[in-house]
Structure formats: C-alpha cells, structure tokens
Amino acid sequence: MGALVVLVPVFVCLSVLSQVGADTPANCTYEDVKGTWVFQIGQEGYTNTLNCTSFNNPQVDYKVELLFPDLAIDQFGNKGFWTLIYNQGFELVIGGRKYFAFSKYKQSGSTVVSMCDQILPGWSHDVLGHNWACFLGAKNERQKVKVHTDLPRLTGYKYQSDIELIKTINQGQNSWKAVQYPQFENMDFEDMIRMAGGRKSRIHNKPSPAPITQEQHQQLKSLPAEFDWRNVDGSNFVSPIRNQASCGSCYAFSSLAMNEARVRILTNNTRQPVFSTQDIVECSEYSQGCEGGFPYLIGGKYAEDFGLVEESCNPYKGRDDACSTVPNCPREYSTRYEYVGGFYGACNEALMRINLVKYGPMAVAFEVYNDFMHYKSGVYHHTGAVNKFNPFEITNHAVLLVGYGTDTSDMNNPKDYWIVKNGWGTGWGEDDYFRILRGVDECSIESIAVQSFPVM
Ligand SMILES: *[C@@H]1O[C@H](CO)[C@@H](O)[C@H](O)[C@H]1NC(C)=O
Ligand SMILES: *[C@@H]1O[C@H](CO)[C@@H](O)[C@H](O)[C@H]1NC(C)=O
Ligand SMILES: *[C@@H]1O[C@H](CO)[C@@H](O)[C@H](O)[C@H]1NC(C)=O
C-alpha cells in the first residue's frame, strides 16, 4: 500500500465552458480532502425525492476522520470506508449509512475558487436506500483555498482537419492508421471538445496505476490470452452502438452501456435493456447534464439510489432540458459500485482484466489528444504529432472497456491492447470501437476504471 500513488485530479468527460457550470469546476485532491470532518446532518426519514440544494437546517453534528488510503473512523470508533471521487468530492460509507457531497467551490467569470475543506449540501441515506437526509460539513482545520483560471472558450471557431498531421501520424508509425473524418469538418470547435470529454476534464497530475501484487499475477495466469464480450463462444453481450453527438454525456453513455452489458451477462442475453441516457442528462443531480459527469456517480451511485429507466421513458435528445422522464416508468437498480481496486487510485491493468472477464464490461476514462480524433484502425497510442491548425485541448473521455488481446501482425513487436467502445457512431474508428495499447497506462486508461453490479 505504501507505494500507492493516489492523489490525482482526474476528471471525466466534462465539458467546461468557463462561464457555465460544468462538471463541477472544483479541484480537490486526496491530500486536500483527507483529515477530520464534522458533518452537520439534517432531519432523517425522507425518500430519494429529498432536495438538498438549499439545505440549511442541520440537527446533529457527526465527526469522522478520513484516513489513508480508504479508512474512515467516526467519533464512536466505528470503522468505515471512503473514496475520493475524481477531484470533485468524496463518498463515505460508515455505520450503515452513505454520505456523498461535492466539494465546495465558487466561480466568477473564469476564476474558480476551490474550498476543499468544505462541501456543498450533500446526500446521506442508509445502505438500504432509506431514511434520506441532507448534510453539510467542514474540516476541523481551515485550509487555504485553491484558485485556478479556466481557459477561455473559442466561440465561433470551426474545426478543420490538418492533413499534414494525418500524414505525419501515418508515416511515423504503423501501429494505427489515421484518416480525415468528413463529419468533423467545420464542426463547432467547442462541440468537438465537449464530444471528446470536455475542456475541464484534463488531467494535470496523472494518477499512476497501483502496483500489481503477487496475488494478482497469480490470478492473471488463469485468464484467457484474448477476450471480447462481443463474442464469447459466439454470443454478443454488448448493447448496440450509440452516438452521444455534441453533448458532453460520454459519462452517461459509458455508464449505462456497462449496466446494459452486465444485465445481458447475468441473464444470458434473455434481457437486453437499453437505458435512457437522457434521463441522466436531464434528471440526475449527481452530474451536470451535457456539461459532464462521472461514471462512479452515474453507472454506480445514481443507478443504486434512483435506478435506470428504459430509453423509451426518455429518448435521447443530446441537450440539456427539464426532467421529462415518464413518471412511474419501471426502474432498474445496480449496487456495489466501486473504482476497480476498491477506491480512487487503486486500479491497475491486472485488476481490470480480472474484473472484466469475471463480471463484464466496465466504464474507463482516458486522455484524448488531437491525434485520437483521426483514429481509423489499429492499436492506438498517442503519437505526439503536432496539430498546426487546431488549438486542441487535452481532455479526458469516458468509454466502455469490453475486451483485450495482443496484436501479433508484427512478430518482432507484438502489442497488447484493450478493446474499447466509444460513443461517436458507426462511422468512426473500427465501427465505433478502438483498440489502445495495454499495460503501459496509455493516456491514463488504466488508472480509474469503475464497475457496478445490476440487481436482477
Ligand atoms: C431543488 O431545489 C432547487 C432550488 O432550491 C431547484 O432549483 C431544483 O430544481 C430542485 N431540484 C429538484 C430535482 O427538484
Ligand atoms: C488542481 O490541483 C492540483 C494539485 O493541488 C494542481 O497540480 C493542478 O494544477 C490543479 N488543477 C487546476 C486546473 O488548477
Ligand atoms: C446461454 O445462451 C446460449 C445461446 O442461446 C446457450 O447456448 C447456452 O446454453 C445458454 N447457457 C445457459 C447456462 O443457459
């Protein structure tokens, strides 16, 4: 555990327009959040319709210490679990209750002030989903606020392919092939960034995967050399390809695709739901609509606390709107959501393969560089080729991991890869899928996988 490097801000798929709220702009690291907290908890006894937005009526104080790496101890000596959620907030499970809150921040213009020793009003309920209450909280000791400035938006700027870039990629390596995509030509540049995960999603300090343990090495030996949930003894367990369009909803698509695949696996394909991503975009308070969100909070926590509805209950529009999900649509739940490895920062390639084969596809996130937009086929790795025309922002994009293998077309240089489902439609990549180098944390893809387990 000692060598574990945990504490890095990773955001997923948010689209941050500096003037508008996005994935929350807070930037709170593990170091900022760990320590002793006092929660001020409101009246219990509500259901999940409880609105905590303007909560200001605390009833009791509750003191809890958040310790390395995932241990929590309360004022009575009860032990529990906690995890950072990217750089956005944290979740605590202790004494049969869960507590989740976003870290506190203020934004004026492009200036963001993170107050990581405080939280916005959060949600608490027991582990059975009953007795909801709102809570506030602050650390015992005041910390300095953190200030950063969002990059300005490039409004009115249109994307244009850089033909030289494509040439440079294709001449410089033969692992993957780049092409020009007509559908991206003249696309609004901000829409494109949003599609790729969003401006805010950049990782400033890359989280490192946890070291692979002896036990994990042992478990790896019993895994097949290649695996693909689209073809397990002739059966496909992955739901159909979709297109998120220019809404920053990759977190919802990857999260729900995980739940869809896992329902198929649990029922041997006799149930094949397609869940409503628009319900997430419009109705979830655990995410920020087309401005972003995180698989841990959607495929995991939202699916447990509120459940998922079928696509027909709220068909995809690809834009923000008031919640219009058909009332009383049946809801399907998931549980035991987690960062693979147990908590934020504990993930690695071995755990991803072990859990993938055992339980099914999972939501992952990776850094998108300008060369990735041109991916057509092969095993992607970031080439470093420079794009002269487009001031592309590095983003972090949520997608679905479905398999792995090894490309031996060059016998002298075999390449291990992951098989990943994107959300950009069939006209992109290997029919909306791509392969990416495996085992080297390429573009940080091995650092923050998320999984949850459908309740049948
Ligand atoms: C919660 O209340 C706030 C105002 O305090 C309102 O803006 C928001 O729409 C409410 N959320 C829901 C889900 O009703
Ligand atoms: C977030 O905080 C980390 C560590 O405190 C820092 O290195 C990083 O640059 C910050 N990110 C932004 C966008 O300010
Ligand atoms: C699962 O479905 C496949 C394909 O229909 C079938 O061949 C197989 O026997 C089923 N497995 C079980 C355990 O029912």
PDB file of C-alpha atoms in Angstrom, residues 151 154 157 159 189 192-199 202 367-373 387-395 424:
ATOM      1  CA  LEU A 151      -9.173  28.693 -20.272  1.00  0.00           C
ATOM      2  CA  LEU A 154     -13.160  29.505 -28.524  1.00  0.00           C
ATOM      3  CA  TYR A 157     -14.180  28.680 -34.106  1.00  0.00           C
ATOM      4  CA  TYR A 159     -12.685  22.593 -36.616  1.00  0.00           C
ATOM      5  CA  PHE A 189     -14.798  23.568 -32.001  1.00  0.00           C
ATOM      6  CA  MET A 192     -15.908  18.836 -30.590  1.00  0.00           C
ATOM      7  CA  ILE A 193     -14.092  19.323 -27.312  1.00  0.00           C
ATOM      8  CA  ARG A 194     -17.305  18.534 -25.497  1.00  0.00           C
ATOM      9  CA  MET A 195     -17.729  15.352 -27.510  1.00  0.00           C
ATOM     10  CA  ALA A 196     -14.214  14.320 -26.501  1.00  0.00           C
ATOM     11  CA  GLY A 197     -14.828  14.752 -22.809  1.00  0.00           C
ATOM     12  CA  GLY A 198     -14.808  18.493 -22.322  1.00  0.00           C
ATOM     13  CA  ARG A 199     -12.405  21.253 -21.529  1.00  0.00           C
ATOM     14  CA  ARG A 202      -7.787  17.488 -18.450  1.00  0.00           C
ATOM     15  CA  GLU A 367      -6.866  11.316 -22.180  1.00  0.00           C
ATOM     16  CA  VAL A 368      -7.870  12.434 -25.661  1.00  0.00           C
ATOM     17  CA  TYR A 369      -5.164  14.187 -27.697  1.00  0.00           C
ATOM     18  CA  ASN A 370      -5.716  15.755 -31.115  1.00  0.00           C
ATOM     19  CA  ASP A 371      -4.346  12.698 -32.961  1.00  0.00           C
ATOM     20  CA  PHE A 372      -7.045  10.447 -31.480  1.00  0.00           C
ATOM     21  CA  MET A 373      -9.855  12.200 -33.370  1.00  0.00           C
ATOM     22  CA  ASN A 387      -1.661  19.850 -34.928  1.00  0.00           C
ATOM     23  CA  LYS A 388      -0.926  23.155 -36.598  1.00  0.00           C
ATOM     24  CA  PHE A 389      -4.483  24.323 -37.143  1.00  0.00           C
ATOM     25  CA  ASN A 390      -6.442  23.392 -34.096  1.00  0.00           C
ATOM     26  CA  PRO A 391      -5.601  24.547 -30.597  1.00  0.00           C
ATOM     27  CA  PHE A 392      -6.901  21.277 -29.252  1.00  0.00           C
ATOM     28  CA  GLU A 393      -7.370  20.924 -25.529  1.00  0.00           C
ATOM     29  CA  ILE A 394      -6.347  17.640 -23.937  1.00  0.00           C
ATOM     30  CA  THR A 395      -9.499  16.153 -22.479  1.00  0.00           C
ATOM     31  CA  TRP A 424     -19.262   8.522 -31.714  1.00  0.00           C
TER      32      TRP A 424
END
